[in-house]
Amino acid sequence: MPIVLTALLFALIGLTLGAGGTRLVLLGGSPYYLITGLAFLLTALLLFRKNAAAVWVYTLIILGSLAWAIWEVGFDWWRLGPRGGVIILLGLWLLTPWVRRPLGFISPSGERYSASAWPLGLAGLIAIGVALYSMTQDVHDIRGDLPTDIVAADPNLGGNVPPAEWHHYGRTLFGQRYSPLDHIHRENVATLAVAWQYQTGDVKLPEDIGETTYQVTPLKVKDTLYLCTPHNWAIALDAATGREKWKYDSNSGLNPDRQHQTCRGVTYWADPAAAVGSPCAERIYLPTSDARLIALDAANGTVCTGFADQGVLHLEQGMRYNPAGYYYSTSPPVAVAGKIIVGGAVNDNYSTQEQSGVIRAFDINTGALVWNWDSGNPEQTTPLPPGQFYTTNSPNSWSVSSVDEALGLIYIPLGNQVPDQLGMGRSEHVEKYSSSIVALDINTGAVRWVRQTVHHDLWDMDVPAQPVLLDITKEDGSVVPALVGPTKQGDIYVLDRRSGEPIIPVEELPAPGGAIAEDFTAPTQPVSGLTFMPPPLEERDMWGITMFDQLACRIEFLSLKYEGRYTPPSLEGTLVYPGNFGTFNWGSVAVDPERQVMFGMPTYLAFTSRLVPRDQIPPKGEGEKGSEQGLNRNEGAPYGVYMGPFLGPLQIPCQAPPWGYVAGADLRTGKIAYKHKNGTVYDMTPLPLPFRLGVPGIGGPIVTKGGVAFLGATVDNFLRAYDVTTGDQLWEARLPAGGQATPMTYMSGDKQYLLMVAGGHGSVGTKPGDYVIAYTLP
């Protein structure tokens, strides 16, 4: 009976591999699966006949599969395993007495001659030996050291923020995410322990949208921490103990049409003209998901009624269309030179009649409009008069801006005009400014320069990250004020922030064509000399837990339109790689301005997009909630679009790991020093397995003068410390929820603290929570 069941199983596998392999060959793919399917069918037939040749045929399957796998992927264990796992397990099953012994023949004297075990056993031992050897190899690791020389002993950190404090999202207006503190350093970081923990009480609700996320980086001013929560509460905590000082609920409500329910931070401002201790002399500005900006007294959390409309600035002013839930501010605005400068997120791909992406500067005390810069109408920066409207759907800035007060410039990362995947009908101004970094005059809003990172963007490759400012010392000793701009597609632009001209060269390279008939593609696309752009995907890069879902991914890969980076959207479906999740996202990178090096977390996940003609889009379902994944309706446009990560039948990425790294680069030379797999599958599988596969992440790093970088972000719930020089991990702490926020560090008394918010991220499915956790040395 066992041999009959085994033969049936082998026949089923053979039919599955044969059918899938035939389809793969017809798509121009590898013939391996077809050949192996036929070999499985032959083995099944021989098993039915109890012919000992079944062992020899299966021995050839093992050896042939091993040779093919090594030829395709070398000694990469995580790619070899799925190719051979099922085959080796079945080989071991054939060696069991109840299968092997009936194979063979019985002599006339009645003596049984069973199939020999040694061919199959030897082949299995060879395969296991290769597997064990491959486990010792890390073919994706790049090892090296960043330079340790202090290039600038007294670097420009971007303002007068005391070393012990953290006044802005990136600590200063330069957005460096660098702390000059060194009490925690490489030699003692492994002893970090929890000092205190606070829970906000703002938790994800059943009626919330999927992407309800906790991404805040708290501020530290004097002895107080200031932070916000996903539902737009503002909270002040004692920096030494975590004791709550005050809490303010903005009552921003819930709206199923919001794509995001989050808050990345609040903005602090001290009025230099106000008497110390007077009401609202120091303020916290809270952005909300119902398009308001609220001014609060930093001392007690009460509303500063002298600002705007009784303390509330309504950001829907000047919008021709104002659908509720389509426009909100998820990132902290910039406070500089007596102004509060605000951008806003506009829902991706909902409608052609959404709010404008205008950037506005308001008087920080009164809320009066000072200037507006609308990328769809960039010349008119004087306040928009009553009765006029900002450009509908113009490119917006949903991330964080940086400022150089000495140069009088604010640097704004821009998105693109929705619909993201449809480029017909865009104006000349939109074509110029979408997916770019723009420098505006702080006082007037006038454009000083623009650097576009994608031409005619059809992939949602908006600039997602706060530009990082630092001064770079060139080989001849001259110092250049620089800007470092990470992008979703993996390029790191290193520019002269006075002019936008490249410090590290940027070249234009040919890009794929083949857009739909109504649209077009740019013939070339820019690529920076410092890039974490991955090589194009190939069929051999497809992955799965088993050979079966890997085969399914190969078929899907060859069924999609893909000619490398910037393959245009299509009706049949397009592979987008890097995907619009981004190689870098809003977490940006961290720089050490003394050593002039950067530390970042490149992530690699392919996405797919498929255009859907208007008449094929189903009506909106009851209870349907906003999301960037799935069907994006693009109301008013000729096409909607289905978007999402490129996943296999088991809902794991079709492309082989690693999917996430930590990396270091020298900003003076543009050379990548190291790149190491980051994160484990601990929270991705039913069992808590600690395999360091290199997993996706979203969030950002910080670096310190102590030579340590801190980063959460990965889809396993850990906070980690790394040696900035080598990228080696030095410490980790288990978090009670997903750590998709950027940490920060500060001093209170004689102790340096590391602060992390753990609340999870809806897009990547990490555990939600409401934790604020401080660590310090014992």
CSV table of N, CA and C in Angstrom, one decimal, residues 325-383:
chain,number,residue,atom,x,y,z
A,325,GLY,N,-11.6,63.4,3.8
A,325,GLY,CA,-10.7,62.3,3.9
A,325,GLY,C,-9.7,62.2,2.9
A,326,TYR,N,-9.7,63.1,1.9
A,326,TYR,CA,-8.8,63.0,0.8
A,326,TYR,C,-7.5,63.8,1.0
A,327,TYR,N,-7.5,64.7,2.0
A,327,TYR,CA,-6.3,65.6,2.2
A,327,TYR,C,-6.1,65.7,3.7
A,328,TYR,N,-4.8,65.6,4.1
A,328,TYR,CA,-4.5,65.7,5.5
A,328,TYR,C,-2.9,65.9,5.6
A,329,SER,N,-2.5,66.2,6.8
A,329,SER,CA,-1.1,66.4,7.0
A,329,SER,C,-0.6,65.3,8.0
A,330,THR,N,0.3,64.4,7.5
A,330,THR,CA,0.8,63.3,8.3
A,330,THR,C,2.2,63.6,8.9
A,331,SER,N,2.8,64.6,8.4
A,331,SER,CA,4.2,65.0,8.8
A,331,SER,C,4.2,66.3,9.5
A,332,PRO,N,5.2,66.6,10.4
A,332,PRO,CA,5.2,67.8,11.1
A,332,PRO,C,5.6,69.0,10.1
A,333,PRO,N,4.9,70.1,10.2
A,333,PRO,CA,5.3,71.2,9.4
A,333,PRO,C,6.7,71.8,9.9
A,334,VAL,N,7.2,72.8,9.1
A,334,VAL,CA,8.5,73.4,9.5
A,334,VAL,C,8.2,74.8,10.1
A,335,ALA,N,8.8,75.0,11.3
A,335,ALA,CA,8.8,76.3,11.9
A,335,ALA,C,10.1,77.0,11.7
A,336,VAL,N,10.1,78.1,11.0
A,336,VAL,CA,11.3,78.9,10.8
A,336,VAL,C,11.0,80.3,10.5
A,337,ALA,N,11.8,81.2,11.0
A,337,ALA,CA,11.8,82.6,10.6
A,337,ALA,C,10.4,83.2,10.8
A,338,GLY,N,9.7,82.8,11.9
A,338,GLY,CA,8.4,83.4,12.2
A,338,GLY,C,7.3,82.8,11.3
A,339,LYS,N,7.6,81.7,10.6
A,339,LYS,CA,6.6,81.1,9.7
A,339,LYS,C,6.4,79.7,10.1
A,340,ILE,N,5.2,79.1,9.8
A,340,ILE,CA,5.0,77.7,9.8
A,340,ILE,C,4.6,77.3,8.4
A,341,ILE,N,5.5,76.4,7.8
A,341,ILE,CA,5.4,76.1,6.4
A,341,ILE,C,4.8,74.6,6.4
A,342,VAL,N,3.7,74.5,5.6
A,342,VAL,CA,2.9,73.3,5.7
A,342,VAL,C,2.7,72.7,4.3
A,343,GLY,N,2.9,71.4,4.2
A,343,GLY,CA,2.5,70.6,3.0
A,343,GLY,C,1.3,69.8,3.4
A,344,GLY,N,1.0,68.8,2.6
A,344,GLY,CA,-0.1,67.9,2.9
A,344,GLY,C,-0.1,66.7,2.0
A,345,ALA,N,-0.7,65.6,2.5
A,345,ALA,CA,-0.8,64.4,1.7
A,345,ALA,C,-2.2,64.4,1.0
A,346,VAL,N,-2.1,64.0,-0.2
A,346,VAL,CA,-3.4,63.9,-1.0
A,346,VAL,C,-3.5,62.4,-1.4
A,347,ASN,N,-4.7,61.9,-1.2
A,347,ASN,CA,-4.9,60.5,-1.5
A,347,ASN,C,-4.5,60.1,-2.9
A,348,ASP,N,-3.7,59.0,-2.9
A,348,ASP,CA,-3.2,58.5,-4.2
A,348,ASP,C,-4.4,57.8,-5.0
A,349,ASN,N,-4.6,58.3,-6.2
A,349,ASN,CA,-5.4,57.5,-7.2
A,349,ASN,C,-6.9,57.4,-6.8
A,350,TYR,N,-7.4,58.3,-6.1
A,350,TYR,CA,-8.9,58.3,-5.8
A,350,TYR,C,-9.7,59.0,-6.9
A,351,SER,N,-9.2,60.2,-7.3
A,351,SER,CA,-10.1,61.0,-8.2
A,351,SER,C,-9.2,62.0,-8.9
A,352,THR,N,-9.7,62.5,-10.0
A,352,THR,CA,-9.1,63.6,-10.7
A,352,THR,C,-9.5,64.9,-10.1
A,353,GLN,N,-10.4,64.9,-9.1
A,353,GLN,CA,-10.9,66.1,-8.5
A,353,GLN,C,-10.6,66.1,-7.0
A,354,GLU,N,-9.3,66.2,-6.7
A,354,GLU,CA,-8.9,66.2,-5.3
A,354,GLU,C,-8.2,67.5,-4.9
A,355,GLN,N,-7.8,67.6,-3.7
A,355,GLN,CA,-7.2,68.9,-3.3
A,355,GLN,C,-5.8,69.1,-3.9
A,356,SER,N,-5.4,70.3,-3.8
A,356,SER,CA,-4.1,70.7,-4.4
A,356,SER,C,-2.9,70.3,-3.4
A,357,GLY,N,-1.8,70.1,-4.0
A,357,GLY,CA,-0.6,69.9,-3.2
A,357,GLY,C,0.2,71.1,-2.8
A,358,VAL,N,-0.5,72.2,-2.8
A,358,VAL,CA,0.2,73.5,-2.5
A,358,VAL,C,1.0,73.5,-1.2
A,359,ILE,N,2.1,74.2,-1.2
A,359,ILE,CA,2.9,74.4,0.0
A,359,ILE,C,2.6,75.8,0.5
A,360,ARG,N,2.3,76.0,1.7
A,360,ARG,CA,1.9,77.3,2.2
A,360,ARG,C,2.7,77.7,3.5
A,361,ALA,N,3.1,79.0,3.5
A,361,ALA,CA,3.7,79.6,4.7
A,361,ALA,C,2.7,80.5,5.4
A,362,PHE,N,2.5,80.3,6.7
A,362,PHE,CA,1.6,81.1,7.5
A,362,PHE,C,2.4,81.8,8.6
A,363,ASP,N,2.0,83.0,9.0
A,363,ASP,CA,2.6,83.6,10.2
A,363,ASP,C,2.4,82.7,11.4
A,364,ILE,N,3.5,82.4,12.0
A,364,ILE,CA,3.4,81.4,13.1
A,364,ILE,C,2.7,81.8,14.3
A,365,ASN,N,2.5,83.1,14.5
A,365,ASN,CA,1.7,83.6,15.6
A,365,ASN,C,0.3,83.8,15.3
A,366,THR,N,0.0,84.3,14.1
A,366,THR,CA,-1.4,84.7,13.8
A,366,THR,C,-2.1,83.7,12.9
A,367,GLY,N,-1.3,82.9,12.1
A,367,GLY,CA,-2.0,82.0,11.1
A,367,GLY,C,-2.3,82.7,9.8
A,368,ALA,N,-1.9,84.0,9.6
A,368,ALA,CA,-2.2,84.7,8.4
A,368,ALA,C,-1.3,84.1,7.3
A,369,LEU,N,-1.8,83.9,6.1
A,369,LEU,CA,-1.1,83.4,5.0
A,369,LEU,C,0.0,84.4,4.5
A,370,VAL,N,1.2,83.9,4.4
A,370,VAL,CA,2.4,84.8,4.0
A,370,VAL,C,2.7,84.5,2.5
A,371,TRP,N,2.8,83.3,2.1
A,371,TRP,CA,3.0,82.9,0.7
A,371,TRP,C,2.5,81.5,0.4
A,372,ASN,N,2.2,81.2,-0.8
A,372,ASN,CA,1.8,79.9,-1.3
A,372,ASN,C,2.6,79.5,-2.5
A,373,TRP,N,3.1,78.3,-2.6
A,373,TRP,CA,3.7,77.8,-3.8
A,373,TRP,C,3.0,76.6,-4.2
A,374,ASP,N,2.4,76.7,-5.4
A,374,ASP,CA,1.6,75.6,-6.0
A,374,ASP,C,2.4,75.1,-7.2
A,375,SER,N,2.8,73.9,-7.2
A,375,SER,CA,3.7,73.4,-8.3
A,375,SER,C,2.9,73.3,-9.6
A,376,GLY,N,1.6,73.4,-9.6
A,376,GLY,CA,0.8,73.5,-10.8
A,376,GLY,C,0.7,75.0,-11.3
A,377,ASN,N,1.1,75.9,-10.4
A,377,ASN,CA,1.0,77.4,-10.8
A,377,ASN,C,2.2,78.1,-10.0
A,378,PRO,N,3.4,77.7,-10.4
A,378,PRO,CA,4.6,78.0,-9.5
A,378,PRO,C,4.9,79.5,-9.5
A,379,GLU,N,4.4,80.3,-10.4
A,379,GLU,CA,4.9,81.7,-10.4
A,379,GLU,C,4.1,82.6,-9.4
A,380,GLN,N,2.9,82.2,-9.1
A,380,GLN,CA,2.1,83.0,-8.2
A,380,GLN,C,2.3,82.6,-6.8
A,381,THR,N,3.2,83.2,-6.1
A,381,THR,CA,3.5,82.9,-4.7
A,381,THR,C,2.9,83.9,-3.7
A,382,THR,N,2.4,85.0,-4.2
A,382,THR,CA,1.7,85.9,-3.2
A,382,THR,C,0.4,85.3,-2.8
A,383,PRO,N,-0.1,85.6,-1.6
A,383,PRO,CA,-1.3,84.9,-1.1
A,383,PRO,C,-2.4,84.9,-2.1
